[in-house]
Structures are given as C-alpha cells and as structure tokens.
C-alpha cells in the first residue's frame, strides 16, 4: 500500500509540475503574441525580424526600458500633441555650467542635463567642440516660432521643418540642437562622433536622413533627444536605430 501511495504521490507531483510549466509557457506565449502583434502592425519587416527572431532577449531588454521613467519616451509629434501646460520636470540652466552655448537662458530637464554634461566633457577630451544652440522650448515660444516661419515661408514649407505648437520635442526638455543647426553639421568631426557615441550617453538622432515620410520632418543631423541609455541601446538593437519606431512601439505597448 505504501509503495502504491508513493507512486501515486509522485505521479501527482509530476502532473502538477507539467500543469505549472504549461501555464508558464502559456503566459510567455501571450506576451510574445502581444509583442509580435504590435511589431507586425507598426514596424517595417526587417525590424519585425529583429524582434521576432530574438524574442527572449527582446523581452528582457524591453523590461529594462519599461523600468525607466516613461516621460523619456513620450511621443511629441503632429499626431501626438503635448498640452500647453505640459510639465517637463525640473529644468536646469545651462549658463555657467561649462557647456558651450550660442545664447544665454537655455534650460534642459535635469537628468538630460547631467547626461549632456558628461557627453560634452568626454567629447572635449577628444578635441571636439559641441555647442548647444537650442534646448527646452515652452509651448508659448513654439507658437511664436511656428507663426514666424509661416509668415516667412508659408505653412506647407514650414511644416516640413518646424513643429506646430504641442508637436515639438523641445517642449519635453530632453532635446538638444547642436552647433550650426544646419545639415552642414553632417560630416563634421563632431557629428561623426555623436553618430558613433551619443547612444552611450542616452541620446539618439530624432530625424534621420531618408525617413522624412516616417517622421514628418526634414533630416536634422543636429537634433538629438535623450531617451536613456537603456532606450538608446534598445533602439539600436531592434529598431535599426530609428527613434520614431521605438517610441511608436513603446507607446502602443503601454497603451
């Protein structure tokens, strides 16, 4: 009788383990299905492959990104408008901080500022000169800037390079325009260094060349946004280093 009981007990334990394993696998599959659904519906085929062929690693990296403050991944564009009273968090003045600027009074969100200061310091050690030409812009400032451009160039042309109020990433307080704010910046030592190294400090190019129809804006080789180190690495690894697609995926995943 004892032997029968032990066999029966062992059998139940094995069965319970199989049930638990099946339930775990089902949960994992549901998560994978959700991720795949978003990827297939929103991303180019090559990015779908980056995710679907590396699902376990993707989920681990996604968890690391989701652990970061979500405000660093807010979409601000013509389809996702910020409110006039959007709060970017604590802002830090760039004046007197050892950062080269082309005008006084500019500010950045605090975490972004610290990352920028480190990046500029490291680049200077390599003999480079990064200058901040634009940083945080509030809603009211963007209204004036956008209307000025319309008066000068007309709305159709303006919409290719200037964001309507609420659609500017600058309102987030996490964006920097470097140096001359012209695509003559491309190919300079500073631009090449940023292309190679900015992600290590959490920054990525917002409006890359060849993706004008995707981002809605002309190529801006000088415009970098802070998306955290985890986010910048995530973007490089799975989204071909295209910020727009990473932000779109994260927005859909969260919502």
mmCIF file of C-alpha atoms in Angstrom:
data_model
loop_
_atom_site.group_PDB
_atom_site.id
_atom_site.type_symbol
_atom_site.label_atom_id
_atom_site.label_comp_id
_atom_site.label_asym_id
_atom_site.label_seq_id
_atom_site.Cartn_x
_atom_site.Cartn_y
_atom_site.Cartn_z
ATOM 1 C CA UNK A 1 0.000 0.000 0.000
ATOM 2 C CA UNK A 2 2.812 2.382 0.915
ATOM 3 C CA UNK A 3 4.518 1.761 -2.421
ATOM 4 C CA UNK A 4 1.281 2.425 -4.304
ATOM 5 C CA UNK A 5 0.757 5.648 -2.343
ATOM 6 C CA UNK A 6 4.284 6.823 -3.087
ATOM 7 C CA UNK A 7 3.891 6.114 -6.804
ATOM 8 C CA UNK A 8 0.530 7.885 -6.830
ATOM 9 C CA UNK A 9 2.002 10.854 -4.965
ATOM 10 C CA UNK A 10 4.963 11.085 -7.303
ATOM 11 C CA UNK A 11 2.603 10.932 -10.272
ATOM 12 C CA UNK A 12 0.543 13.830 -8.925
ATOM 13 C CA UNK A 13 3.656 15.885 -8.311
ATOM 14 C CA UNK A 14 4.861 15.328 -11.865
ATOM 15 C CA UNK A 15 1.429 16.236 -13.203
ATOM 16 C CA UNK A 16 1.317 19.418 -11.152
ATOM 17 C CA UNK A 17 4.733 20.395 -12.458
ATOM 18 C CA UNK A 18 3.583 19.861 -16.037
ATOM 19 C CA UNK A 19 0.496 21.987 -15.413
ATOM 20 C CA UNK A 20 2.606 24.750 -13.895
ATOM 21 C CA UNK A 21 5.037 24.571 -16.798
ATOM 22 C CA UNK A 22 2.193 24.730 -19.296
ATOM 23 C CA UNK A 23 0.671 27.714 -17.526
ATOM 24 C CA UNK A 24 4.041 29.475 -17.531
ATOM 25 C CA UNK A 25 4.577 28.733 -21.212
ATOM 26 C CA UNK A 26 1.085 29.983 -21.983
ATOM 27 C CA UNK A 27 1.789 33.260 -20.174
ATOM 28 C CA UNK A 28 5.064 33.657 -22.048
ATOM 29 C CA UNK A 29 3.336 32.929 -25.334
ATOM 30 C CA UNK A 30 0.651 35.506 -24.624
ATOM 31 C CA UNK A 31 3.307 38.143 -24.023
ATOM 32 C CA UNK A 32 5.161 37.111 -27.171
ATOM 33 C CA UNK A 33 1.936 37.230 -29.170
ATOM 34 C CA UNK A 34 1.207 40.736 -27.905
ATOM 35 C CA UNK A 35 4.685 41.941 -28.811
ATOM 36 C CA UNK A 36 4.508 40.276 -32.222
ATOM 37 C CA UNK A 37 1.111 41.804 -32.921
ATOM 38 C CA UNK A 38 2.387 45.322 -32.268
ATOM 39 C CA UNK A 39 5.562 44.712 -34.272
ATOM 40 C CA UNK A 40 3.745 43.318 -37.301
ATOM 41 C CA UNK A 41 1.151 46.098 -37.332
ATOM 42 C CA UNK A 42 3.549 49.033 -36.943
ATOM 43 C CA UNK A 43 7.102 48.171 -37.944
ATOM 44 C CA UNK A 44 8.960 47.530 -41.209
ATOM 45 C CA UNK A 45 9.639 43.884 -41.976
ATOM 46 C CA UNK A 46 13.329 43.986 -41.053
ATOM 47 C CA UNK A 47 12.509 45.357 -37.588
ATOM 48 C CA UNK A 48 9.849 42.707 -37.138
ATOM 49 C CA UNK A 49 12.583 40.133 -37.716
ATOM 50 C CA UNK A 50 14.887 41.817 -35.211
ATOM 51 C CA UNK A 51 12.210 41.290 -32.573
ATOM 52 C CA UNK A 52 10.563 38.006 -33.538
ATOM 53 C CA UNK A 53 13.861 36.192 -34.052
ATOM 54 C CA UNK A 54 15.184 37.329 -30.669
ATOM 55 C CA UNK A 55 12.041 37.281 -28.552
ATOM 56 C CA UNK A 56 13.566 36.247 -25.215
ATOM 57 C CA UNK A 57 16.302 38.870 -25.407
ATOM 58 C CA UNK A 58 13.803 41.454 -26.613
ATOM 59 C CA UNK A 59 11.514 40.877 -23.642
ATOM 60 C CA UNK A 60 14.409 41.251 -21.211
ATOM 61 C CA UNK A 61 15.573 44.459 -22.880
ATOM 62 C CA UNK A 62 12.005 45.753 -23.029
ATOM 63 C CA UNK A 63 11.664 45.226 -19.280
ATOM 64 C CA UNK A 64 14.794 47.324 -18.720
ATOM 65 C CA UNK A 65 13.373 50.159 -20.820
ATOM 66 C CA UNK A 66 9.994 49.991 -19.088
ATOM 67 C CA UNK A 67 11.800 50.383 -15.757
ATOM 68 C CA UNK A 68 12.945 53.855 -16.861
ATOM 69 C CA UNK A 69 10.822 56.965 -16.335
ATOM 70 C CA UNK A 70 8.130 56.883 -19.030
ATOM 71 C CA UNK A 71 8.398 60.628 -19.699
ATOM 72 C CA UNK A 72 11.641 59.985 -21.571
ATOM 73 C CA UNK A 73 9.653 58.066 -24.177
ATOM 74 C CA UNK A 74 6.660 60.354 -24.696
ATOM 75 C CA UNK A 75 5.807 60.875 -28.342
ATOM 76 C CA UNK A 76 5.607 64.526 -29.335
ATOM 77 C CA UNK A 77 4.728 64.971 -32.991
ATOM 78 C CA UNK A 78 1.926 66.125 -35.277
ATOM 79 C CA UNK A 79 -0.217 63.132 -34.305
ATOM 80 C CA UNK A 80 0.621 63.212 -30.586
ATOM 81 C CA UNK A 81 0.365 66.760 -29.257
ATOM 82 C CA UNK A 82 1.586 67.912 -25.863
ATOM 83 C CA UNK A 83 -0.689 70.201 -23.895
ATOM 84 C CA UNK A 84 0.193 73.844 -23.378
ATOM 85 C CA UNK A 85 0.822 73.148 -19.685
ATOM 86 C CA UNK A 86 2.954 70.004 -20.138
ATOM 87 C CA UNK A 87 5.424 69.758 -17.248
ATOM 88 C CA UNK A 88 8.924 68.609 -18.299
ATOM 89 C CA UNK A 89 10.066 68.232 -14.695
ATOM 90 C CA UNK A 90 12.928 70.091 -13.061
ATOM 91 C CA UNK A 91 14.762 72.303 -15.534
ATOM 92 C CA UNK A 92 18.426 73.238 -15.164
ATOM 93 C CA UNK A 93 20.004 76.351 -16.660
ATOM 94 C CA UNK A 94 22.954 75.741 -18.980
ATOM 95 C CA UNK A 95 24.516 79.073 -18.051
ATOM 96 C CA UNK A 96 27.785 78.846 -16.150
ATOM 97 C CA UNK A 97 27.932 75.055 -16.312
ATOM 98 C CA UNK A 98 30.981 74.697 -18.535
ATOM 99 C CA UNK A 99 28.836 73.958 -21.584
ATOM 100 C CA UNK A 100 29.362 75.955 -24.756
ATOM 101 C CA UNK A 101 26.119 77.716 -25.753
ATOM 102 C CA UNK A 102 25.236 80.168 -28.515
ATOM 103 C CA UNK A 103 22.902 82.191 -26.287
ATOM 104 C CA UNK A 104 22.105 82.574 -22.619
ATOM 105 C CA UNK A 105 18.963 81.440 -20.830
ATOM 106 C CA UNK A 106 18.665 77.911 -22.220
ATOM 107 C CA UNK A 107 17.493 75.078 -19.980
ATOM 108 C CA UNK A 108 17.209 71.283 -20.008
ATOM 109 C CA UNK A 109 15.455 68.658 -17.927
ATOM 110 C CA UNK A 110 17.766 67.700 -15.050
ATOM 111 C CA UNK A 111 18.609 64.082 -15.996
ATOM 112 C CA UNK A 112 19.121 65.109 -19.617
ATOM 113 C CA UNK A 113 21.412 67.915 -18.497
ATOM 114 C CA UNK A 114 23.627 65.553 -16.500
ATOM 115 C CA UNK A 115 23.908 63.156 -19.446
ATOM 116 C CA UNK A 116 24.702 66.036 -21.798
ATOM 117 C CA UNK A 117 27.383 67.436 -19.497
ATOM 118 C CA UNK A 118 29.135 64.069 -19.370
ATOM 119 C CA UNK A 119 28.889 63.627 -23.142
ATOM 120 C CA UNK A 120 30.280 67.088 -23.876
ATOM 121 C CA UNK A 121 33.096 66.599 -21.362
ATOM 122 C CA UNK A 122 34.119 63.295 -22.935
ATOM 123 C CA UNK A 123 33.935 64.704 -26.466
ATOM 124 C CA UNK A 124 36.088 67.684 -25.441
ATOM 125 C CA UNK A 125 38.798 65.282 -24.256
ATOM 126 C CA UNK A 126 38.983 64.117 -27.866
ATOM 127 C CA UNK A 127 39.424 67.667 -29.111
ATOM 128 C CA UNK A 128 35.834 68.208 -30.234
ATOM 129 C CA UNK A 129 33.670 71.286 -29.752
ATOM 130 C CA UNK A 130 29.965 70.653 -29.229
ATOM 131 C CA UNK A 131 27.841 73.751 -28.798
ATOM 132 C CA UNK A 132 24.199 73.828 -27.678
ATOM 133 C CA UNK A 133 22.155 76.030 -29.999
ATOM 134 C CA UNK A 134 18.676 75.169 -28.737
ATOM 135 C CA UNK A 135 17.248 73.248 -25.800
ATOM 136 C CA UNK A 136 13.937 73.475 -23.914
ATOM 137 C CA UNK A 137 11.172 75.498 -25.560
ATOM 138 C CA UNK A 138 7.833 76.028 -23.893
ATOM 139 C CA UNK A 139 4.507 75.950 -25.717
ATOM 140 C CA UNK A 140 4.225 79.737 -25.958
ATOM 141 C CA UNK A 141 7.677 80.036 -27.510
ATOM 142 C CA UNK A 142 6.789 77.386 -30.095
ATOM 143 C CA UNK A 143 3.625 79.285 -31.027
ATOM 144 C CA UNK A 144 5.678 82.378 -31.825
ATOM 145 C CA UNK A 145 8.391 80.453 -33.681
ATOM 146 C CA UNK A 146 5.930 78.450 -35.784
ATOM 147 C CA UNK A 147 3.905 81.522 -36.732
ATOM 148 C CA UNK A 148 7.073 83.405 -37.650
ATOM 149 C CA UNK A 149 8.140 80.649 -40.032
ATOM 150 C CA UNK A 150 4.683 80.537 -41.595
ATOM 151 C CA UNK A 151 4.816 84.280 -42.243
ATOM 152 C CA UNK A 152 8.204 83.838 -43.899
ATOM 153 C CA UNK A 153 7.888 80.526 -45.765
ATOM 154 C CA UNK A 154 4.196 79.627 -45.818
ATOM 155 C CA UNK A 155 2.552 76.771 -43.915
ATOM 156 C CA UNK A 156 3.323 73.947 -46.353
ATOM 157 C CA UNK A 157 7.073 74.585 -46.317
ATOM 158 C CA UNK A 158 7.115 75.365 -42.591
ATOM 159 C CA UNK A 159 5.516 72.034 -41.728
ATOM 160 C CA UNK A 160 8.476 70.173 -43.237
ATOM 161 C CA UNK A 161 10.936 71.573 -40.706
ATOM 162 C CA UNK A 162 9.094 73.275 -37.831
ATOM 163 C CA UNK A 163 6.707 71.659 -35.365
ATOM 164 C CA UNK A 164 3.278 73.137 -34.654
ATOM 165 C CA UNK A 165 2.683 74.101 -31.006
ATOM 166 C CA UNK A 166 2.462 70.928 -28.915
ATOM 167 C CA UNK A 167 4.253 68.824 -31.531
ATOM 168 C CA UNK A 168 7.799 69.911 -30.723
ATOM 169 C CA UNK A 169 10.130 67.513 -28.931
ATOM 170 C CA UNK A 170 11.852 70.574 -27.498
ATOM 171 C CA UNK A 171 8.863 71.075 -25.182
ATOM 172 C CA UNK A 172 9.873 67.836 -23.443
ATOM 173 C CA UNK A 173 13.063 69.455 -22.170
ATOM 174 C CA UNK A 174 15.096 66.470 -23.363
ATOM 175 C CA UNK A 175 16.262 67.670 -26.787
ATOM 176 C CA UNK A 176 19.390 69.494 -27.905
ATOM 177 C CA UNK A 177 20.163 71.146 -31.230
ATOM 178 C CA UNK A 178 23.922 71.183 -31.727
ATOM 179 C CA UNK A 179 26.236 73.669 -33.393
ATOM 180 C CA UNK A 180 25.005 75.458 -36.548
ATOM 181 C CA UNK A 181 21.530 73.852 -36.787
ATOM 182 C CA UNK A 182 22.203 73.158 -40.464
ATOM 183 C CA UNK A 183 22.985 69.931 -42.272
ATOM 184 C CA UNK A 184 26.462 71.291 -42.916
ATOM 185 C CA UNK A 185 26.932 69.777 -39.448
ATOM 186 C CA UNK A 186 26.791 66.346 -41.107
ATOM 187 C CA UNK A 187 30.243 65.020 -41.841
ATOM 188 C CA UNK A 188 31.982 67.196 -39.258
ATOM 189 C CA UNK A 189 34.135 65.571 -36.601
ATOM 190 C CA UNK A 190 31.513 66.439 -34.005
ATOM 191 C CA UNK A 191 28.641 64.917 -35.963
ATOM 192 C CA UNK A 192 30.595 61.752 -36.694
ATOM 193 C CA UNK A 193 31.461 61.415 -33.012
ATOM 194 C CA UNK A 194 27.819 61.843 -31.991
ATOM 195 C CA UNK A 195 26.698 59.283 -34.561
ATOM 196 C CA UNK A 196 29.149 56.796 -33.088
ATOM 197 C CA UNK A 197 28.870 57.626 -29.392
ATOM 198 C CA UNK A 198 25.716 59.570 -28.462
ATOM 199 C CA UNK A 199 23.795 56.378 -27.613
ATOM 200 C CA UNK A 200 26.291 55.592 -24.847
ATOM 201 C CA UNK A 201 25.013 58.680 -23.027
ATOM 202 C CA UNK A 202 21.354 58.014 -23.804
ATOM 203 C CA UNK A 203 20.913 60.283 -26.843
ATOM 204 C CA UNK A 204 19.611 59.465 -30.300
ATOM 205 C CA UNK A 205 19.007 61.331 -33.553
ATOM 206 C CA UNK A 206 15.315 62.175 -33.911
ATOM 207 C CA UNK A 207 15.001 62.942 -37.620
ATOM 208 C CA UNK A 208 17.402 60.817 -39.694
ATOM 209 C CA UNK A 209 18.064 61.143 -43.406
ATOM 210 C CA UNK A 210 15.763 59.080 -45.613
ATOM 211 C CA UNK A 211 12.939 58.882 -43.070
ATOM 212 C CA UNK A 212 11.214 62.181 -43.805
ATOM 213 C CA UNK A 213 7.947 60.433 -44.699
ATOM 214 C CA UNK A 214 8.081 58.495 -41.418
ATOM 215 C CA UNK A 215 8.961 61.301 -39.004
ATOM 216 C CA UNK A 216 7.118 64.058 -40.845
ATOM 217 C CA UNK A 217 10.185 66.321 -40.822
ATOM 218 C CA UNK A 218 13.210 67.022 -42.960
ATOM 219 C CA UNK A 219 16.510 65.427 -41.983
ATOM 220 C CA UNK A 220 18.078 67.202 -38.989
ATOM 221 C CA UNK A 221 21.619 65.981 -38.368
ATOM 222 C CA UNK A 222 21.912 68.247 -35.315
ATOM 223 C CA UNK A 223 18.761 67.292 -33.359
ATOM 224 C CA UNK A 224 19.324 64.739 -30.569
ATOM 225 C CA UNK A 225 16.884 63.568 -27.905
ATOM 226 C CA UNK A 226 17.634 61.915 -24.567
ATOM 227 C CA UNK A 227 15.913 58.514 -24.366
ATOM 228 C CA UNK A 228 18.062 56.986 -21.553
ATOM 229 C CA UNK A 229 20.992 54.615 -22.072
ATOM 230 C CA UNK A 230 18.675 51.591 -21.964
ATOM 231 C CA UNK A 231 16.378 53.197 -24.520
ATOM 232 C CA UNK A 232 19.166 54.215 -26.889
ATOM 233 C CA UNK A 233 20.636 50.708 -26.808
ATOM 234 C CA UNK A 234 17.170 49.192 -27.295
ATOM 235 C CA UNK A 235 16.654 51.452 -30.302
ATOM 236 C CA UNK A 236 19.964 50.425 -31.886
ATOM 237 C CA UNK A 237 19.457 46.732 -31.277
ATOM 238 C CA UNK A 238 15.906 46.217 -32.505
ATOM 239 C CA UNK A 239 14.710 49.317 -34.368
ATOM 240 C CA UNK A 240 17.652 49.934 -36.722
ATOM 241 C CA UNK A 241 18.443 52.991 -34.617
ATOM 242 C CA UNK A 242 15.279 54.794 -35.750
ATOM 243 C CA UNK A 243 13.881 56.620 -32.731
ATOM 244 C CA UNK A 244 10.408 57.122 -34.198
ATOM 245 C CA UNK A 245 9.740 53.389 -34.472
ATOM 246 C CA UNK A 246 10.947 52.644 -30.960
ATOM 247 C CA UNK A 247 8.751 55.362 -29.466
ATOM 248 C CA UNK A 248 5.780 54.180 -31.505
ATOM 249 C CA UNK A 249 6.238 50.608 -30.286
ATOM 250 C CA UNK A 250 6.571 51.647 -26.634
ATOM 251 C CA UNK A 251 3.522 53.896 -26.852
ATOM 252 C CA UNK A 252 1.425 51.056 -28.261
ATOM 253 C CA UNK A 253 2.775 48.560 -25.738
ATOM 254 C CA UNK A 254 1.954 50.814 -22.794
ATOM 255 C CA UNK A 255 -1.496 51.655 -24.082
#
